[in-house]
Coordinates of C-alpha atoms in Angstrom, one line a residue:
M1 CA 0.0 0.0 0.0
V2 CA 2.8 2.4 0.9
R3 CA 4.6 1.8 -2.4
Y4 CA 1.3 2.4 -4.2
L5 CA 0.5 5.7 -2.4
L6 CA 4.1 7.0 -3.0
G7 CA 3.9 6.1 -6.7
Q8 CA 6.6 3.5 -6.4
S9 CA 4.6 0.4 -7.4
P10 CA 5.4 -1.4 -10.7
E11 CA 2.5 -1.5 -13.2
E12 CA 1.4 -5.0 -12.3
E13 CA 1.3 -4.3 -8.6
R14 CA -0.5 -1.0 -9.2
D15 CA -3.2 -2.8 -11.2
E16 CA -3.6 -5.4 -8.5
V17 CA -4.0 -2.8 -5.7
E18 CA -6.6 -0.8 -7.8
E19 CA -8.6 -3.9 -8.7
R20 CA -8.7 -4.9 -5.0
Y21 CA -9.8 -1.6 -3.5
F22 CA -12.6 -1.4 -6.1
S23 CA -13.9 -4.8 -4.9
D24 CA -13.0 -4.8 -1.2
G25 CA -14.4 -2.1 1.0
G26 CA -12.2 -3.0 4.0
Y27 CA -9.1 -2.8 1.9
F28 CA -10.2 0.6 0.6
D29 CA -10.7 1.9 4.1
R30 CA -7.2 0.7 5.2
L31 CA -5.7 2.4 2.1
L32 CA -7.3 5.7 3.0
A33 CA -6.2 5.4 6.6
L34 CA -2.7 4.7 5.6
E35 CA -2.7 7.7 3.2
D36 CA -3.9 10.0 6.1
S37 CA -1.1 8.6 8.3
L38 CA 1.5 9.5 5.6
I39 CA 0.1 13.0 5.3
D40 CA 0.2 13.4 9.1
D41 CA 3.8 12.2 9.2
F42 CA 4.7 14.7 6.5
V43 CA 3.1 17.6 8.1
S44 CA 4.4 16.9 11.5
G45 CA 7.9 16.1 10.2
R46 CA 7.9 12.5 11.3
M47 CA 8.2 11.0 7.8
P48 CA 11.3 8.9 7.2
A49 CA 13.9 10.4 4.8
E50 CA 13.6 7.5 2.3
Q51 CA 9.9 8.4 1.8
L52 CA 10.2 12.2 1.6
D53 CA 11.3 12.4 -2.1
A54 CA 8.6 10.1 -3.4
F55 CA 6.0 11.9 -1.2
R56 CA 7.0 15.3 -2.5
E57 CA 6.6 14.1 -6.1
S58 CA 3.0 13.2 -5.4
L59 CA 2.2 16.5 -3.6
S60 CA 0.1 17.8 -6.5
V61 CA -2.5 15.1 -5.9
R62 CA -2.6 15.7 -2.1
Q63 CA -2.3 19.5 -1.8
D64 CA -5.8 19.9 -0.5
D65 CA -5.4 17.1 2.1
I66 CA -2.0 18.5 3.2
R67 CA -3.3 22.1 3.6
F68 CA -6.2 21.0 5.6
T69 CA -4.1 18.6 7.8
R70 CA -1.5 21.3 8.3
A71 CA -4.1 23.9 9.3
L72 CA -5.7 21.4 11.7
F73 CA -2.3 20.5 13.2
H74 CA -1.4 24.2 13.8
A75 CA -4.9 24.8 15.2
V76 CA -4.6 22.0 17.7
T77 CA -1.1 22.9 18.6
K78 CA -2.0 26.5 19.2
K79 CA -5.0 25.5 21.3
K80 CA -2.7 23.4 23.6
L81 CA -0.2 26.3 23.8
D82 CA -2.9 28.8 24.7
Q83 CA -4.0 26.5 27.5
Q84 CA -0.5 26.3 28.9
A85 CA 0.5 29.9 28.4
P86 CA -1.5 31.5 31.4
G87 CA 0.2 29.1 33.8
R88 CA 3.7 29.9 32.6
A89 CA 3.0 33.7 32.4
L90 CA 1.7 34.1 36.0
R91 CA 3.3 36.9 37.8
P92 CA 4.1 36.7 41.6
H93 CA 1.1 38.9 42.6
A94 CA -1.2 38.0 39.7
P95 CA -4.4 36.4 40.7
Q96 CA -4.5 32.6 40.1
R97 CA -6.9 31.5 37.4
L98 CA -9.6 29.2 38.5
P99 CA -9.1 25.6 37.4
S100 CA -11.1 24.6 34.3
T101 CA -14.4 23.2 35.0
P102 CA -15.5 19.7 33.8
T103 CA -17.9 21.5 31.3
S104 CA -15.1 23.5 29.7
S105 CA -12.9 20.4 29.4
F106 CA -15.7 18.5 27.8
L107 CA -16.3 21.3 25.3
L108 CA -12.6 21.3 24.4
V109 CA -12.5 17.6 23.9
A110 CA -15.7 17.7 21.9
S111 CA -14.4 20.6 19.7
I112 CA -11.2 18.7 19.0
T113 CA -13.2 15.5 18.2
V114 CA -15.5 17.4 15.8
L115 CA -12.4 18.9 14.1
V116 CA -10.8 15.4 13.8
V117 CA -14.0 13.8 12.5
F118 CA -14.5 16.7 10.0
A119 CA -10.8 16.3 8.8
I120 CA -11.2 12.6 8.4
G121 CA -14.5 13.1 6.5
L122 CA -13.0 15.7 4.2
A123 CA -10.0 13.5 3.6
L124 CA -12.2 10.6 2.7
F125 CA -14.3 12.8 0.4
L126 CA -11.2 14.1 -1.4
R127 CA -9.8 10.6 -1.7
N128 CA -13.1 9.3 -3.0
Q129 CA -13.1 12.0 -5.6
T130 CA -9.6 11.0 -6.7
L131 CA -10.6 7.3 -7.0
Q132 CA -13.7 8.2 -8.9
N133 CA -11.7 10.2 -11.4
R134 CA -9.3 7.2 -11.8
L135 CA -12.2 4.9 -12.2
S136 CA -13.7 7.1 -14.9
E137 CA -10.3 7.2 -16.7
T138 CA -10.1 3.4 -16.5
E139 CA -13.6 2.9 -17.9
A140 CA -12.8 5.3 -20.8
Q141 CA -9.6 3.4 -21.5
L142 CA -11.6 0.1 -21.5
V143 CA -14.1 1.6 -24.0
R144 CA -11.2 2.7 -26.3
L145 CA -9.6 -0.8 -26.0
K146 CA -13.0 -2.4 -26.9
E147 CA -13.3 -0.1 -29.9
E148 CA -9.8 -1.0 -31.1
K149 CA -10.5 -4.7 -30.6
D150 CA -13.7 -4.4 -32.7
A151 CA -11.9 -2.5 -35.4
A152 CA -9.1 -5.2 -35.5
E153 CA -11.7 -8.0 -35.7
R154 CA -13.5 -6.2 -38.6
E155 CA -10.1 -5.8 -40.4
L156 CA -9.2 -9.4 -39.8
S157 CA -12.6 -10.5 -41.2
Q158 CA -12.1 -8.4 -44.3
T159 CA -8.6 -9.8 -44.7
R160 CA -9.9 -13.3 -44.4
S161 CA -12.6 -12.7 -46.9
Q162 CA -10.2 -11.2 -49.4
S163 CA -7.9 -14.1 -48.9
E164 CA -10.6 -16.6 -49.6
S165 CA -11.7 -14.6 -52.7
S166 CA -8.1 -14.6 -53.9
A167 CA -7.8 -18.4 -53.3
R168 CA -11.0 -18.9 -55.4
E169 CA -9.6 -16.9 -58.2
V170 CA -6.3 -18.8 -58.1
E171 CA -8.2 -22.1 -58.2
I172 CA -10.3 -20.9 -61.1
E173 CA -7.2 -19.8 -63.1
R174 CA -5.5 -23.1 -62.3
N175 CA -8.4 -25.1 -63.5
K176 CA -8.5 -23.0 -66.7
R177 CA -4.8 -23.6 -67.3
I178 CA -5.2 -27.4 -66.7
D179 CA -8.2 -27.5 -69.1
A180 CA -6.1 -25.7 -71.7
E181 CA -3.2 -28.0 -71.3
S182 CA -5.5 -31.0 -71.5
A183 CA -7.1 -29.7 -74.7
L184 CA -3.6 -29.1 -76.3
Q185 CA -2.5 -32.6 -75.3
K186 CA -5.6 -34.1 -76.8
Q187 CA -5.0 -32.4 -80.1
G188 CA -1.3 -33.4 -80.2
R189 CA -1.4 -36.9 -78.7
P190 CA -4.0 -39.7 -78.7
E191 CA -3.0 -41.2 -75.4
S192 CA -5.3 -41.3 -72.3
P193 CA -5.1 -38.3 -69.9
N194 CA -4.5 -40.7 -67.1
E195 CA -1.5 -42.2 -68.8
G196 CA 0.5 -39.5 -70.5
S197 CA -0.8 -36.1 -69.3
D198 CA 0.5 -33.7 -66.7
F199 CA -2.6 -34.4 -64.6
T200 CA -4.9 -37.1 -63.4
T201 CA -8.6 -36.5 -63.0
I202 CA -10.7 -38.3 -60.4
V203 CA -14.5 -38.0 -60.5
L204 CA -15.8 -38.8 -57.1
G205 CA -19.2 -40.6 -57.4
S206 CA -20.7 -44.0 -57.2
A207 CA -17.4 -45.5 -58.5
F208 CA -15.8 -44.6 -55.2
I209 CA -16.5 -45.8 -51.7
P210 CA -19.0 -43.3 -50.0
R211 CA -19.4 -42.8 -46.3
G212 CA -20.8 -45.8 -44.5
A213 CA -20.3 -48.2 -47.4
T214 CA -18.5 -51.5 -47.1
G215 CA -16.2 -53.2 -49.5
A216 CA -12.7 -52.8 -50.9
I217 CA -11.4 -49.3 -51.3
R218 CA -11.1 -47.9 -54.8
E219 CA -7.4 -47.6 -56.0
V220 CA -6.1 -44.8 -58.2
R221 CA -2.7 -45.1 -59.9
M222 CA -0.5 -41.9 -60.1
P223 CA 2.0 -42.1 -63.0
E224 CA 5.4 -40.5 -62.3
N225 CA 5.0 -37.7 -64.9
V226 CA 1.7 -36.5 -63.4
R227 CA 2.0 -33.0 -61.9
W228 CA -1.6 -32.4 -60.8
L229 CA -4.5 -34.4 -59.4
R230 CA -7.9 -32.9 -60.2
L231 CA -10.9 -33.9 -58.0
V232 CA -14.4 -33.6 -59.6
V233 CA -17.3 -33.8 -57.1
P234 CA -20.9 -34.2 -58.3
L235 CA -23.5 -31.9 -56.9
E236 CA -26.8 -33.3 -58.4
E237 CA -28.2 -34.2 -55.0
Y238 CA -26.9 -31.1 -53.2
G239 CA -28.0 -28.1 -55.2
K240 CA -29.7 -26.2 -52.5
Y241 CA -26.6 -24.7 -50.9
E242 CA -25.1 -21.2 -51.4
S243 CA -21.6 -22.6 -51.7
Y244 CA -19.5 -25.6 -50.9
R245 CA -16.3 -26.5 -49.0
I246 CA -14.1 -29.5 -49.8
S247 CA -11.3 -30.9 -47.6
M248 CA -8.9 -33.7 -48.4
K249 CA -6.6 -35.5 -46.0
R250 CA -4.5 -38.6 -45.8
A251 CA -5.9 -41.1 -43.4
G252 CA -4.7 -40.5 -39.8
E253 CA -3.2 -37.1 -40.7
R254 CA -4.2 -33.4 -40.8
E255 CA -6.0 -31.8 -43.8
L256 CA -3.8 -31.7 -46.9
L257 CA -6.2 -29.3 -48.6
E258 CA -9.3 -27.3 -47.6
S259 CA -11.0 -24.9 -49.9
G260 CA -14.3 -23.0 -49.1
S261 CA -16.9 -20.7 -50.7
L262 CA -16.7 -22.9 -53.9
K263 CA -19.4 -22.6 -56.6
P264 CA -19.8 -24.7 -59.7
P265 CA -19.6 -23.0 -63.1
R266 CA -22.9 -21.7 -64.5
G267 CA -24.9 -24.6 -66.0
S268 CA -22.7 -27.2 -64.3
H269 CA -23.4 -29.5 -61.4
K270 CA -19.8 -30.4 -60.5
L271 CA -17.0 -28.8 -58.5
A272 CA -13.4 -29.2 -59.5
I273 CA -10.3 -28.6 -57.4
T274 CA -6.7 -29.4 -58.1
V275 CA -3.9 -30.7 -55.9
P276 CA -0.2 -30.7 -56.7
A277 CA 0.9 -34.3 -57.2
T278 CA 4.1 -33.5 -55.2
N279 CA 1.9 -33.3 -52.1
L280 CA 0.5 -36.8 -52.6
R281 CA 2.0 -40.1 -51.3
P282 CA 0.8 -43.6 -51.7
G283 CA -1.9 -44.3 -49.1
D284 CA -5.5 -43.9 -48.2
Y285 CA -7.2 -40.5 -48.6
I286 CA -10.5 -39.1 -47.5
V287 CA -12.4 -36.3 -49.3
T288 CA -15.2 -34.6 -47.4
M289 CA -17.8 -32.2 -49.0
Y290 CA -19.7 -29.6 -47.0
G291 CA -22.6 -27.4 -47.8
E292 CA -22.5 -23.7 -46.8
R293 CA -25.3 -21.2 -46.2
P294 CA -25.0 -17.6 -45.0
A295 CA -25.0 -17.1 -41.2
A296 CA -25.2 -20.9 -40.6
A297 CA -22.8 -23.6 -39.7
R298 CA -21.5 -25.7 -42.6
T299 CA -23.2 -29.1 -43.1
E300 CA -21.3 -32.2 -44.0
L301 CA -22.9 -33.7 -47.2
E302 CA -20.7 -36.6 -48.4
Q303 CA -17.4 -38.3 -47.8
Y304 CA -15.4 -40.4 -50.2
S305 CA -12.4 -42.7 -49.7
F306 CA -9.8 -43.8 -52.2
R307 CA -6.2 -45.2 -52.2
I308 CA -3.3 -43.8 -54.3
T309 CA -0.8 -46.4 -55.5
D310 CA 2.5 -46.1 -57.3

């Protein structure tokens, strides 16, 4: 508490103290009492030398409390001196003053008590105002941080949307290039695309093992000279969705490919995505197709399994 009141607490400790006195009334009362004690020590000259410099640096915050405490200190000191002065200034033949009556002593004690209570109340009021100002500043800072967070989230959402749009455009251009290469190869060579082309096309449908089916897994051979694997997914049964998402992974591993917000070409009921053949190894693969709707969770529609062999 002393380090906090003298402005010597590190940021983490200062946040901890402020969080506690906002939630714990007893802790807040002890903090105020300790601050009053520091002010009394400063005014009366009892403050240790190691605390004076730090306290002086925080004088601008406590000027009102110090002025009031100093005035009260002088007033009480002067009152005590006035009571003692007549006894010390008696002359040999001066008449002795009558001893103070119980009533006057009671009035003096009551006056001092009222002054002390008033001083404590004023100090509490001033301290409460200071804490309220700090609370207002903290709330304003929290509002600013929330606004910055919302702005960052909006920017992140826009960036993600732009990234997905760019990925779709790249996918479309890649498919166009593969189609063009296929057309050129068909014009120049009579061989099958699966045997002498730069790509292999897999049409996922009834020829492959769908989800929940039993039987041997369909095998697909990947020639050494193939550079691309193109997956074609039929959509005849799933035409009610805004867009689609396709993921592909090797059995027991993480996703090798995932592409969302996919739409078939106009007039077509098939989706086509391409995968670099360098990313494929012999083994079992799972292709999952999802349907997407605005403001709704994606829906898993179908899942196909196949095996790539040498």
